[in-house]
mmCIF file of C-alpha atoms and ligand atoms in Angstrom:
data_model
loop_
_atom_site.group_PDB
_atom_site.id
_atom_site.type_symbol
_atom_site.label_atom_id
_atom_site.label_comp_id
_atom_site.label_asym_id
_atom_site.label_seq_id
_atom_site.Cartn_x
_atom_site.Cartn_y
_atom_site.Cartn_z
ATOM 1 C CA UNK A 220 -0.150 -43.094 17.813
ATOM 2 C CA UNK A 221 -1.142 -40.288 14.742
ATOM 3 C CA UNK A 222 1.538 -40.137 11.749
ATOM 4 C CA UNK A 223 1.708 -36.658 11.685
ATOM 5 C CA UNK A 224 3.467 -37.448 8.349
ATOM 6 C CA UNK A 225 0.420 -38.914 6.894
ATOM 7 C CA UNK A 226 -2.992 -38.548 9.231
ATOM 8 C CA UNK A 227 -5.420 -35.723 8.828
ATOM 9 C CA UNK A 228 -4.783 -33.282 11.992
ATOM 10 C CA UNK A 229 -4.709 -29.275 12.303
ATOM 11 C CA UNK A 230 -2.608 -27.161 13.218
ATOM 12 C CA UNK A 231 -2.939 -23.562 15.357
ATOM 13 C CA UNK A 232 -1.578 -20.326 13.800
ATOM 14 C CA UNK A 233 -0.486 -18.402 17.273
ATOM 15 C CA UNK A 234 -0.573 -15.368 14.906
ATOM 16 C CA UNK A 235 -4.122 -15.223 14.012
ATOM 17 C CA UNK A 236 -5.474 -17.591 16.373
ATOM 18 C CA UNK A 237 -6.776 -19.944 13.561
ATOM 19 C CA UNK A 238 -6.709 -23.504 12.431
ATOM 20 C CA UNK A 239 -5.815 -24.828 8.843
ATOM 21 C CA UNK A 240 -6.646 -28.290 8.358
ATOM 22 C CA UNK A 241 -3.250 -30.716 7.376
ATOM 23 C CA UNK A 242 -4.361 -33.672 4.791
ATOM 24 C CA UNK A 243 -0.981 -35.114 3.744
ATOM 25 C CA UNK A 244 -2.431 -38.328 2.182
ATOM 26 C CA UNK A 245 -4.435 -36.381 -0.474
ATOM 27 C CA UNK A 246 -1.313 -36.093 -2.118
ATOM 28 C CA UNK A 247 -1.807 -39.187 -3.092
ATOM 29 C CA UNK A 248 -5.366 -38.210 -5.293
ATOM 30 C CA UNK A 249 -5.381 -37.905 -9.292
ATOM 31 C CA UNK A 250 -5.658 -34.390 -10.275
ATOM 32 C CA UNK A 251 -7.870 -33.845 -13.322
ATOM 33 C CA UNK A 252 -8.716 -29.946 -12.528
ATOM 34 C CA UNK A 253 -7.804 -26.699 -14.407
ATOM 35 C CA UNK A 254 -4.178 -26.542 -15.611
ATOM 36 C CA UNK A 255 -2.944 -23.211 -16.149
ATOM 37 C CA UNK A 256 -0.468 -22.243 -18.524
ATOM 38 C CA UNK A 257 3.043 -20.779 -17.795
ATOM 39 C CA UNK A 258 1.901 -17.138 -18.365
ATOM 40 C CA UNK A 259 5.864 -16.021 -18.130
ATOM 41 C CA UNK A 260 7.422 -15.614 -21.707
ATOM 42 C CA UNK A 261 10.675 -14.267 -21.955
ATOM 43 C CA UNK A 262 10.300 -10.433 -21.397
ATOM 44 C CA UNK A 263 12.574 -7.339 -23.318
ATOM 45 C CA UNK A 264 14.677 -5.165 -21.384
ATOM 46 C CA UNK A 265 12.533 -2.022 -22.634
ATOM 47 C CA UNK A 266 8.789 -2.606 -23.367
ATOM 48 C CA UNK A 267 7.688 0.390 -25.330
ATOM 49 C CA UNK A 268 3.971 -0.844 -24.354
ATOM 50 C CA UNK A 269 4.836 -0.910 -20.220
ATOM 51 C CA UNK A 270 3.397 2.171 -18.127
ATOM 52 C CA UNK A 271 6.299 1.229 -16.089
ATOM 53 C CA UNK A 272 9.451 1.686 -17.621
ATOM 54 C CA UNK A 273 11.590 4.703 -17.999
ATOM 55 C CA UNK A 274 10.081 7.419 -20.629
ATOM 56 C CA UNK A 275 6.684 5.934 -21.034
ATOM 57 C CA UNK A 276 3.614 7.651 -20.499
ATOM 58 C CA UNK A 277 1.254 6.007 -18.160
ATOM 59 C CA UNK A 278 -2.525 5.389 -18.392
ATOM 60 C CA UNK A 279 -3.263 8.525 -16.711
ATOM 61 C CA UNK A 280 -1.516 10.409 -18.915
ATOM 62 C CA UNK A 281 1.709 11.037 -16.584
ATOM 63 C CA UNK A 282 4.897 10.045 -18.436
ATOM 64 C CA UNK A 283 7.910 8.476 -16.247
ATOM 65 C CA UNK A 284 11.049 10.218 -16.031
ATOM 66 C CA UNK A 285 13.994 8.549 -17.618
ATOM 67 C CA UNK A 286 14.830 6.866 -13.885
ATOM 68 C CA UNK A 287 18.053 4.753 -13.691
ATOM 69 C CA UNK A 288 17.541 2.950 -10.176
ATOM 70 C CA UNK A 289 14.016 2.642 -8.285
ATOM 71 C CA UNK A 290 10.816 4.984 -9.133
ATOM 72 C CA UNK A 291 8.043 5.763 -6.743
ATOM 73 C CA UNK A 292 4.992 7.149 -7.938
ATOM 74 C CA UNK A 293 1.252 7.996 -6.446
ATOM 75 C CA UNK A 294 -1.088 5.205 -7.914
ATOM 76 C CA UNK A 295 -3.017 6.559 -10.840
ATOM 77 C CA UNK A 296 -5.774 4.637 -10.245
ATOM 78 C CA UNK A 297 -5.394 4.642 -6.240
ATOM 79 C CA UNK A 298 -8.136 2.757 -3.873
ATOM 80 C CA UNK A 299 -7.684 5.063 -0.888
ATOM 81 C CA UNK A 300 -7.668 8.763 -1.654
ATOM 82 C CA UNK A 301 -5.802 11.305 1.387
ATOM 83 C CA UNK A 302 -8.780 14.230 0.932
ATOM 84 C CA UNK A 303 -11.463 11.866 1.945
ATOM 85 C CA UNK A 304 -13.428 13.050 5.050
ATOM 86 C CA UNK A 305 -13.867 11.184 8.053
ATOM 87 C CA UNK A 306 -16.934 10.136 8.577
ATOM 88 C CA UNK A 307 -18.975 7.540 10.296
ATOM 89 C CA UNK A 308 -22.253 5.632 9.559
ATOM 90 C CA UNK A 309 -24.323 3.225 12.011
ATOM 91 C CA UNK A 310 -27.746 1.638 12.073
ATOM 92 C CA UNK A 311 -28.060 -1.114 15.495
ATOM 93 C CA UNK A 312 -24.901 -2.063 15.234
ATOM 94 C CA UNK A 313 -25.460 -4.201 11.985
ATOM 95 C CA UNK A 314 -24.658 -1.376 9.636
ATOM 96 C CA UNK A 315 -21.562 -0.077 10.293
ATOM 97 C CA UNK A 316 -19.717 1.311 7.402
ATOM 98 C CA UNK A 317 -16.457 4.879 7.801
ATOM 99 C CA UNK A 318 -14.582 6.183 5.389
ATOM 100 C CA UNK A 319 -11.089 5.000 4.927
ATOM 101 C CA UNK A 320 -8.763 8.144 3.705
ATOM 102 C CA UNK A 321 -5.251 6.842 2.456
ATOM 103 C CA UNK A 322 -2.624 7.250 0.006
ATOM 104 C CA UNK A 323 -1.708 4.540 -2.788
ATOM 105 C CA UNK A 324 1.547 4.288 -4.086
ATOM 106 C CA UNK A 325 3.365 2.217 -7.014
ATOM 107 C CA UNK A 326 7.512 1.424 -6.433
ATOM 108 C CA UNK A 327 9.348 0.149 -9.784
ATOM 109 C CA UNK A 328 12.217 -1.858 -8.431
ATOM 110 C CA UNK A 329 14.150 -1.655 -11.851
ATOM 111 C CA UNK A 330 14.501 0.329 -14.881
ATOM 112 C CA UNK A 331 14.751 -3.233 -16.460
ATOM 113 C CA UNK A 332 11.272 -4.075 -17.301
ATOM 114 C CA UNK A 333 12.536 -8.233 -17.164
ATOM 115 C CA UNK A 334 14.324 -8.515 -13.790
ATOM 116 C CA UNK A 335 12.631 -9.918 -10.990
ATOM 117 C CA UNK A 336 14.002 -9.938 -7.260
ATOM 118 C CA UNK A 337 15.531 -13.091 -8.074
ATOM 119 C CA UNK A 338 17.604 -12.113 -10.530
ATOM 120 C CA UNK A 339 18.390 -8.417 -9.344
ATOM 121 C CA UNK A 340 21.746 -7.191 -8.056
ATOM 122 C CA UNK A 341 22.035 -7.394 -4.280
ATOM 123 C CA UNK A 342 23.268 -3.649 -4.499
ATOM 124 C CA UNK A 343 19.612 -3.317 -6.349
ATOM 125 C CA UNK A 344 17.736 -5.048 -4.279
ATOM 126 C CA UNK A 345 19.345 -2.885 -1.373
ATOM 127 C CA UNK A 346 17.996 0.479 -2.761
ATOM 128 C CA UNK A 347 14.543 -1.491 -3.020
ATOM 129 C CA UNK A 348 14.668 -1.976 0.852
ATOM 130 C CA UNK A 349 16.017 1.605 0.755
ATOM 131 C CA UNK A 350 12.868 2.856 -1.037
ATOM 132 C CA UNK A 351 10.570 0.723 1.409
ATOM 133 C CA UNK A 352 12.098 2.068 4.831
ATOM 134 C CA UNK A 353 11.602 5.939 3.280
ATOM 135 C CA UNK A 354 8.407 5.101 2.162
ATOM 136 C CA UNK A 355 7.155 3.816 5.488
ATOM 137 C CA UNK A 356 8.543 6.861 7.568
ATOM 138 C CA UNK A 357 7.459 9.055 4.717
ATOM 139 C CA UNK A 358 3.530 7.529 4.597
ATOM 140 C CA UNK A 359 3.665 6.896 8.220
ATOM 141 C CA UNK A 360 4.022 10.593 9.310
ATOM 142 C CA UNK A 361 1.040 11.764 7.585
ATOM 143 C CA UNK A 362 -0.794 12.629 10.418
ATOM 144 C CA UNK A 363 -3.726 10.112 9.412
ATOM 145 C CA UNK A 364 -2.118 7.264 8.235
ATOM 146 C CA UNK A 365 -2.115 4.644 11.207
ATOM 147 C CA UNK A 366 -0.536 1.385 8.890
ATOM 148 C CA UNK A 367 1.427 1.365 5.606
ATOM 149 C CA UNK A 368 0.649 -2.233 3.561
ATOM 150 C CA UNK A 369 3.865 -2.757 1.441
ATOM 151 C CA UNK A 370 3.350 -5.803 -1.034
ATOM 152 C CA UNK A 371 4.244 -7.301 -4.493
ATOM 153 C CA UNK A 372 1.463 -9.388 -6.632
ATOM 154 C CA UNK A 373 4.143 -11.303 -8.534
ATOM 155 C CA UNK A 374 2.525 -13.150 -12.277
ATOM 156 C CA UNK A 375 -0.423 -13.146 -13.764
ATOM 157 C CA UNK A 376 -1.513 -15.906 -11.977
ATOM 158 C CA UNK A 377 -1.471 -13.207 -8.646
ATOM 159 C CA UNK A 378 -3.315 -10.741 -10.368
ATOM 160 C CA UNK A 379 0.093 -8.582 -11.921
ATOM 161 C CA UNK A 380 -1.173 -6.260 -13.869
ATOM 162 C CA UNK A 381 2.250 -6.114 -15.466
ATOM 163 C CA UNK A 382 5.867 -7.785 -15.335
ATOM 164 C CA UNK A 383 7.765 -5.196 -14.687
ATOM 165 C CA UNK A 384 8.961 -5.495 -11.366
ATOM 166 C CA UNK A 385 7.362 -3.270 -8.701
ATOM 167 C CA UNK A 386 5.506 -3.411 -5.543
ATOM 168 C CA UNK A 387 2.629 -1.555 -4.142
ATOM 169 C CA UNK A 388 1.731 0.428 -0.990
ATOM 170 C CA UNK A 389 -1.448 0.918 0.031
ATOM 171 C CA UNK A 390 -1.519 3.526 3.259
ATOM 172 C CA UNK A 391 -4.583 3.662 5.563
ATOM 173 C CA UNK A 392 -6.444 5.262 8.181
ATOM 174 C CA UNK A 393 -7.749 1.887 9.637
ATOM 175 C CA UNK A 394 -5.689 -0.802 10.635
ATOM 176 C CA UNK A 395 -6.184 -3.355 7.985
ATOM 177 C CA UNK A 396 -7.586 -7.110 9.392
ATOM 178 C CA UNK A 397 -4.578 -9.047 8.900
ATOM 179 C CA UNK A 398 -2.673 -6.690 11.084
ATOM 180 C CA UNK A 399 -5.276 -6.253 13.657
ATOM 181 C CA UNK A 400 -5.172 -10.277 14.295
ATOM 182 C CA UNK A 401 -1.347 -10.534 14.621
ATOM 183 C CA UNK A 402 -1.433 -7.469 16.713
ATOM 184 C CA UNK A 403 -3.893 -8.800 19.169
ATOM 185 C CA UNK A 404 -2.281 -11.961 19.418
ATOM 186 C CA UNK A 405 1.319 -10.659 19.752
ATOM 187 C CA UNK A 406 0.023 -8.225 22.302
ATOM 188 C CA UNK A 407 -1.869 -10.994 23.876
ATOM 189 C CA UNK A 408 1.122 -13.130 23.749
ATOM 190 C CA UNK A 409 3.248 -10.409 25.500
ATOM 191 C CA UNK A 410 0.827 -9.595 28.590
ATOM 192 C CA UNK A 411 0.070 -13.491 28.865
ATOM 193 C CA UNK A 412 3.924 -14.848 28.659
ATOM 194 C CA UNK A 413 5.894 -11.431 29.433
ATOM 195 C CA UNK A 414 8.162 -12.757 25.779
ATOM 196 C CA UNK A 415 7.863 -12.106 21.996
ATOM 197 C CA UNK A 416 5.899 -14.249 19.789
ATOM 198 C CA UNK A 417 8.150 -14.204 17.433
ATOM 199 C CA UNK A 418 11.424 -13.975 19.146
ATOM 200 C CA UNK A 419 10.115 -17.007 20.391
ATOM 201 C CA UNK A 420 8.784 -18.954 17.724
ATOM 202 C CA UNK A 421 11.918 -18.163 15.790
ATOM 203 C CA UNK A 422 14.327 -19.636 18.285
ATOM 204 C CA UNK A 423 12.003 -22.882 18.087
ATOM 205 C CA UNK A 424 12.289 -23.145 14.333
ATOM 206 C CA UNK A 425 15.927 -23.043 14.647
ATOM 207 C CA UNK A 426 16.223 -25.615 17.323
ATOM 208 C CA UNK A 427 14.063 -27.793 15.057
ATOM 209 C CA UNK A 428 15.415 -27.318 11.678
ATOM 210 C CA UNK A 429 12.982 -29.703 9.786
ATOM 211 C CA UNK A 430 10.706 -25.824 8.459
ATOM 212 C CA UNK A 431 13.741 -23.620 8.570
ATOM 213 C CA UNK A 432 14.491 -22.996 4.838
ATOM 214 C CA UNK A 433 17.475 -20.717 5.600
ATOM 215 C CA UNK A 434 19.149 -17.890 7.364
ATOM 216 C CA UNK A 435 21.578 -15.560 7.101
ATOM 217 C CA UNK A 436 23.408 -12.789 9.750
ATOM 218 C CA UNK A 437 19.841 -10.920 9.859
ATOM 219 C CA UNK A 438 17.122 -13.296 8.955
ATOM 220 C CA UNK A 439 15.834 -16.296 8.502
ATOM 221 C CA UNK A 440 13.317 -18.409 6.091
ATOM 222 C CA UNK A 441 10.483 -20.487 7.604
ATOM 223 C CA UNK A 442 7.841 -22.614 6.283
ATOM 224 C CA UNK A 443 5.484 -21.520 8.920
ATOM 225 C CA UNK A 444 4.141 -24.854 11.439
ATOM 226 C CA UNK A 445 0.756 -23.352 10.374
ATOM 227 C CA UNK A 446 1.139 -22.905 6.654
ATOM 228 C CA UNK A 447 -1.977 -22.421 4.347
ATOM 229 C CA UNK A 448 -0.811 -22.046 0.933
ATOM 230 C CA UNK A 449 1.587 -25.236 -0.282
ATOM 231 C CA UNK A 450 4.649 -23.044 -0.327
ATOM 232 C CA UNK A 451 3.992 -20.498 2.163
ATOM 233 C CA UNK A 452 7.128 -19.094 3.746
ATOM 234 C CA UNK A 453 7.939 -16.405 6.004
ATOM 235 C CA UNK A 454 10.953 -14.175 6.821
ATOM 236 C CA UNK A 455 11.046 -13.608 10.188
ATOM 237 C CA UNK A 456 13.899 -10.707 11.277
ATOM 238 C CA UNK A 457 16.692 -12.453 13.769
ATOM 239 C CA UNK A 458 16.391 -8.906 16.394
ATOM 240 C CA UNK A 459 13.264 -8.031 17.933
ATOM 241 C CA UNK A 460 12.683 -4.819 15.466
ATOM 242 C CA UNK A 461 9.117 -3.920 14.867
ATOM 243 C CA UNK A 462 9.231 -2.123 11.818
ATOM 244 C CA UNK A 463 11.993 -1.565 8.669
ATOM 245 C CA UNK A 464 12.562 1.671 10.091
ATOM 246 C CA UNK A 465 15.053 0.157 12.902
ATOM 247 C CA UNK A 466 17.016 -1.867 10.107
ATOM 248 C CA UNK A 467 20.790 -1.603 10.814
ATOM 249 C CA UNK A 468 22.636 -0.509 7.406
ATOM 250 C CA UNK A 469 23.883 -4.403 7.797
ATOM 251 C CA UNK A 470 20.211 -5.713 8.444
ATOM 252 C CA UNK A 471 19.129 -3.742 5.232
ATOM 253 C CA UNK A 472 21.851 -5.610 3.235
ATOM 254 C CA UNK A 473 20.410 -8.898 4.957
ATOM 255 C CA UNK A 474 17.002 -8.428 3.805
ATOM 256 C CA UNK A 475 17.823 -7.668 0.110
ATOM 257 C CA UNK A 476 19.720 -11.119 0.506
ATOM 258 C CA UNK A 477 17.121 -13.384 1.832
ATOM 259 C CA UNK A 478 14.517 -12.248 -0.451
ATOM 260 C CA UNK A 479 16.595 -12.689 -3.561
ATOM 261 C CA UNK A 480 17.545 -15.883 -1.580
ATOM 262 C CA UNK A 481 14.123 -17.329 -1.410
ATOM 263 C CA UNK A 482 12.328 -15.815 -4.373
ATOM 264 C CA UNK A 483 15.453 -17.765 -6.764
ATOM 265 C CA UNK A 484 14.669 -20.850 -4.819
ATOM 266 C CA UNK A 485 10.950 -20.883 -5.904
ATOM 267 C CA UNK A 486 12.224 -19.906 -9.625
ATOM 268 C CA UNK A 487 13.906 -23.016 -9.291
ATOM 269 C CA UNK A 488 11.091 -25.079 -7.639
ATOM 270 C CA UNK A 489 8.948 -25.485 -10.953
ATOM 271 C CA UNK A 490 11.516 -24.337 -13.059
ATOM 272 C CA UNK A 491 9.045 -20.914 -13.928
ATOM 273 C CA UNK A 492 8.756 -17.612 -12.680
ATOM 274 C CA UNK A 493 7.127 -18.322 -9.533
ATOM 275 C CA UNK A 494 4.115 -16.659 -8.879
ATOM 276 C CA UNK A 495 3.509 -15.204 -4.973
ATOM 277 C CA UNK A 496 1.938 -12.179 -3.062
ATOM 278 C CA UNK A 497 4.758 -10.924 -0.599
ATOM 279 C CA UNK A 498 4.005 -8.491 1.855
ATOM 280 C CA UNK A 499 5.380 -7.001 5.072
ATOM 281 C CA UNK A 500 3.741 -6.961 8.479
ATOM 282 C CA UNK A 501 4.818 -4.771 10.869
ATOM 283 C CA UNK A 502 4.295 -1.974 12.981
ATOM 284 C CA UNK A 503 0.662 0.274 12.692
ATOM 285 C CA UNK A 504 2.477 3.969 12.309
ATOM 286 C CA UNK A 505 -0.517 5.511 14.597
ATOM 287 C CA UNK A 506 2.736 7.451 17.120
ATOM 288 C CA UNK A 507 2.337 4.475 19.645
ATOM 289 C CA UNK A 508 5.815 1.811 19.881
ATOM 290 C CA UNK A 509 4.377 -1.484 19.809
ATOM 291 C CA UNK A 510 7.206 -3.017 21.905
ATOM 292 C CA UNK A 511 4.134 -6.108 21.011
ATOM 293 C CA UNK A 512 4.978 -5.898 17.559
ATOM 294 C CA UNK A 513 7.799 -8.092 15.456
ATOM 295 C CA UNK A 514 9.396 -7.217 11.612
ATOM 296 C CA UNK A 515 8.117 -10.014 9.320
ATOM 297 C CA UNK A 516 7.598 -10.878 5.318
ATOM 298 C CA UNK A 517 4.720 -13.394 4.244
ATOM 299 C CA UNK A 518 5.226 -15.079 1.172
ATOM 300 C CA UNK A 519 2.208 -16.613 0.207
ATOM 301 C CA UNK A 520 2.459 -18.288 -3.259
ATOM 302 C CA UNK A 521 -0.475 -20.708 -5.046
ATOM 303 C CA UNK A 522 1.599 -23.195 -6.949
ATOM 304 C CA UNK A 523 1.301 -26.776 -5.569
ATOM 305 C CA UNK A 524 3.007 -29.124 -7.877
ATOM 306 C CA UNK A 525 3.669 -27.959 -11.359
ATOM 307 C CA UNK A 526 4.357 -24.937 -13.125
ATOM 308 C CA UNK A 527 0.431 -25.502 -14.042
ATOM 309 C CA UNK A 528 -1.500 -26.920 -11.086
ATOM 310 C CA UNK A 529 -2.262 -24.406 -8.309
ATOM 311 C CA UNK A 530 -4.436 -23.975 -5.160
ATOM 312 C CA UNK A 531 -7.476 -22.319 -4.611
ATOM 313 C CA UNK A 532 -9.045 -21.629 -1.443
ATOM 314 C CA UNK A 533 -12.347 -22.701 -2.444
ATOM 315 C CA UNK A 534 -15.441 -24.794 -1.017
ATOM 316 C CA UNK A 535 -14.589 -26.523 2.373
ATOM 317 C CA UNK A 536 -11.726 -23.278 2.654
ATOM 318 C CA UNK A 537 -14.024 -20.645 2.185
ATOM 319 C CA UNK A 538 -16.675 -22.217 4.057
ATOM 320 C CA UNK A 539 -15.116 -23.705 6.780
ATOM 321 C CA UNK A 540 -11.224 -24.009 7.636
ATOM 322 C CA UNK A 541 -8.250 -23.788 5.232
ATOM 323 C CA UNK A 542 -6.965 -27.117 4.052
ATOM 324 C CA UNK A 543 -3.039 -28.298 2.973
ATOM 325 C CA UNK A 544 -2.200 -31.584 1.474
ATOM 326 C CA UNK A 545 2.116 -31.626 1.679
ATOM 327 C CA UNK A 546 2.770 -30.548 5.091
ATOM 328 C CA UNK A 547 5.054 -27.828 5.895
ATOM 329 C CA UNK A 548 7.965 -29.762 6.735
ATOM 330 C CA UNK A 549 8.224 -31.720 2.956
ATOM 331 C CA UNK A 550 7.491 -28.223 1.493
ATOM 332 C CA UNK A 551 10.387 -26.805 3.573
ATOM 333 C CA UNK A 552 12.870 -29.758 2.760
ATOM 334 C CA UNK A 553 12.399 -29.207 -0.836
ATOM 335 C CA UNK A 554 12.776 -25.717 -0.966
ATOM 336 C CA UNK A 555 15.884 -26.380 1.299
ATOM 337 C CA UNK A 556 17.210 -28.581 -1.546
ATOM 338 C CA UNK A 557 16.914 -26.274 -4.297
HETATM 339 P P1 LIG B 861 -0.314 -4.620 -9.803
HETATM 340 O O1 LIG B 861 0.553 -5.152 -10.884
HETATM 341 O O2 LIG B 861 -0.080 -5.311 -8.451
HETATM 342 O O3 LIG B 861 -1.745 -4.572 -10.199
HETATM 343 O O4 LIG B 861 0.128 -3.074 -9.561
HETATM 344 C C1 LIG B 861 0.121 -2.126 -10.568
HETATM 345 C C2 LIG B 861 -0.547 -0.851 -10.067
HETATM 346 O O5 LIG B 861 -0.198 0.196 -10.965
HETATM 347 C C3 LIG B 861 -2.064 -0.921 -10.042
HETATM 348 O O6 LIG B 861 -2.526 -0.685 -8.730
HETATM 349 C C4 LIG B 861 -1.283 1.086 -11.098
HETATM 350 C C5 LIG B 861 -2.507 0.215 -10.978
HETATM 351 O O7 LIG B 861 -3.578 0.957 -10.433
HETATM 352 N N1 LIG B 861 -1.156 1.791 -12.364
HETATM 353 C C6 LIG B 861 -0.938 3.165 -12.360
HETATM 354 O O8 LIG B 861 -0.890 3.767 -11.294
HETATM 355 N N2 LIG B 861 -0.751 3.829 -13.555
HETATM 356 C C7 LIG B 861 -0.820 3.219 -14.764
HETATM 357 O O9 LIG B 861 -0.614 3.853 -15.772
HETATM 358 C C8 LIG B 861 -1.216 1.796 -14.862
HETATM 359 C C9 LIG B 861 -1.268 1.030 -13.575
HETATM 360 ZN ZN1 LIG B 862 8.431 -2.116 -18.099
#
């Protein structure tokens, strides 16, 4: 009989349709790699030096207005541009290249330039998920805009170009890869089984209780089966909604709680500012419903055992399959714990 506690095995992501390789006795191995410092000294409430707080002039010259609660702005230095033509190049079908029109947007969460989510006010946070569901309809309508990417690079260790909490939307023509995968599956899922993915994968975490992290009225907190990074969690929405858009007032309130929820149990995991990306997945905005398609938050943060040590999909993970050592159920019952 395998330990799946101990012996090497994988394990299928029904989302993707991928594999990550699960090596629970490496945890056993010495490390003697890179160790990274804590990159998170205490912050001040005003940083005269921040492009992001109130009254400060930006690299682009703009300067913010004195804003009191959240602050959306069009990225000054924006990767997708809304004038850009369409076009289309191809050459045998092994050049294939179009242009990607888009709009690129910054949202400060705080005037504070030293909060994070964890330590926001829920009545905060709840204008956050206020500026989110606007932001979506708002990007989503432009007429070529088929998905909205909302996400947060949290620490420098993410690639934060700055404390101050905010998040970033990046809107697009094309429907970026990560999307595309869970849409084909969950479509694929739905034609093949006549259910929800996620409905249904939800309901089985909750029965099994050894991933679930922890739930409230709206959501709930997962270490995903499939897991890559050690941490990895996701926030799966309790009704089949497939977008923020359909968020009761009361399912609005129940985000802003599970995400300061979860993001002040990894403060507490390492005792740092935990580093993550976060982003939602959810539905493309391209006018069709995408009954296929189910609300969800990935966390995906690199820390594995220390404030210093982290992962890095490298070698055998960019070559061949992505590899964990703790498996997703001890990841889940510490966070549980904390
Ligand atoms: P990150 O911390 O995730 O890098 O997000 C910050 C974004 O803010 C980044 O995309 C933009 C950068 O282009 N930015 C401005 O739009 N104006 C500025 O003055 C500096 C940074
Ligand atoms: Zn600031």
């Amino acid at each position: 009989m395998l330990d799946w506690k101990q012996d090497p095995h994988r394990r299928y992501n029904p989302l993707t349709r991928e594999w990550v390789l699960v090596s629970p006795h490496r945890t056993q191995r010495p490390w003697q790699g890179q160790v990274e410092s804590d990159d998170a000294p205490q912050q001040p409430e005003y940083d005269p030096e921040c492009y992001l707080c109130p009254g400060n002039t930006r690299a682009g010259g703009v300067r913010n207005p004195n804003y009191t609660s959240t602050f959306v702005f069009d990225n000054d230095f924006a990767a997708l541009k809304p004038d850009t033509p369409l076009d289309r190049f191809e050459r045998e079908g092994l050049l294939i290249a179009e242009s990607e029109p888009g709009i690129c947007r910054v949202v400060c969460f705080s005037p504070r330039h030293n909060l994070t989510i964890a330590n926001m006010q829920p009545g905060d946070l709840r204008k956050v998920v206020d500026a989110w569901v606007e932001q979506y309809g708002e990007l989503g309508r432009h007429p070529l805009i088929r998905y909205v990417q909302i996400f947060e690079n949290r620490g420098a260790m993410m690639g934060a170009s700055n404390p101050h909490p905010h998040c970033q939307i990046w809107s697009s023509h094309a429907v970026p890869n990560e999307v595309a995968k869970e849409q084909a599956s969950q479509l694929a899922w739905g034609e093949a089984r006549g259910a929800c993915l996620l409905c249904q994968y939800a309901k089985l975490e909750q029965a099994a209780g050894d991933r679930m992290v922890e739930e409230n009225a709206s959501f709930l907190t997962v270490v995903p089966f499939w897991a890559i990074w050690p941490f990895e969690t996701m926030v799966i929405s309790k009704r089949h909604l497939s977008a923020i858009d359909g968020l009761s007032e009361a399912e609005r309130d129940g985000l802003a709680d599970i995400l300061k929820r979860i993001t002040a149990r990894y403060d507490r995991l390492f005792q740092v500012s935990f580093p993550y990306s976060l982003g939602f997945h959810q539905r493309p905005t391209d006018g069709s419903r995408h009954e296929e398609w189910h609300l969800h938050l990935h966390f995906y943060p690199p820390l594995l055992r220390s404030a210093t040590v982290r992962k890095f999909l490298v070698g055998y993970e960019m070559l061949a399959t992505p590899q964990r050592d703790i498996t997703p159920e001890a990841a889940a019952g510490r966070l549980r714990e904390l």
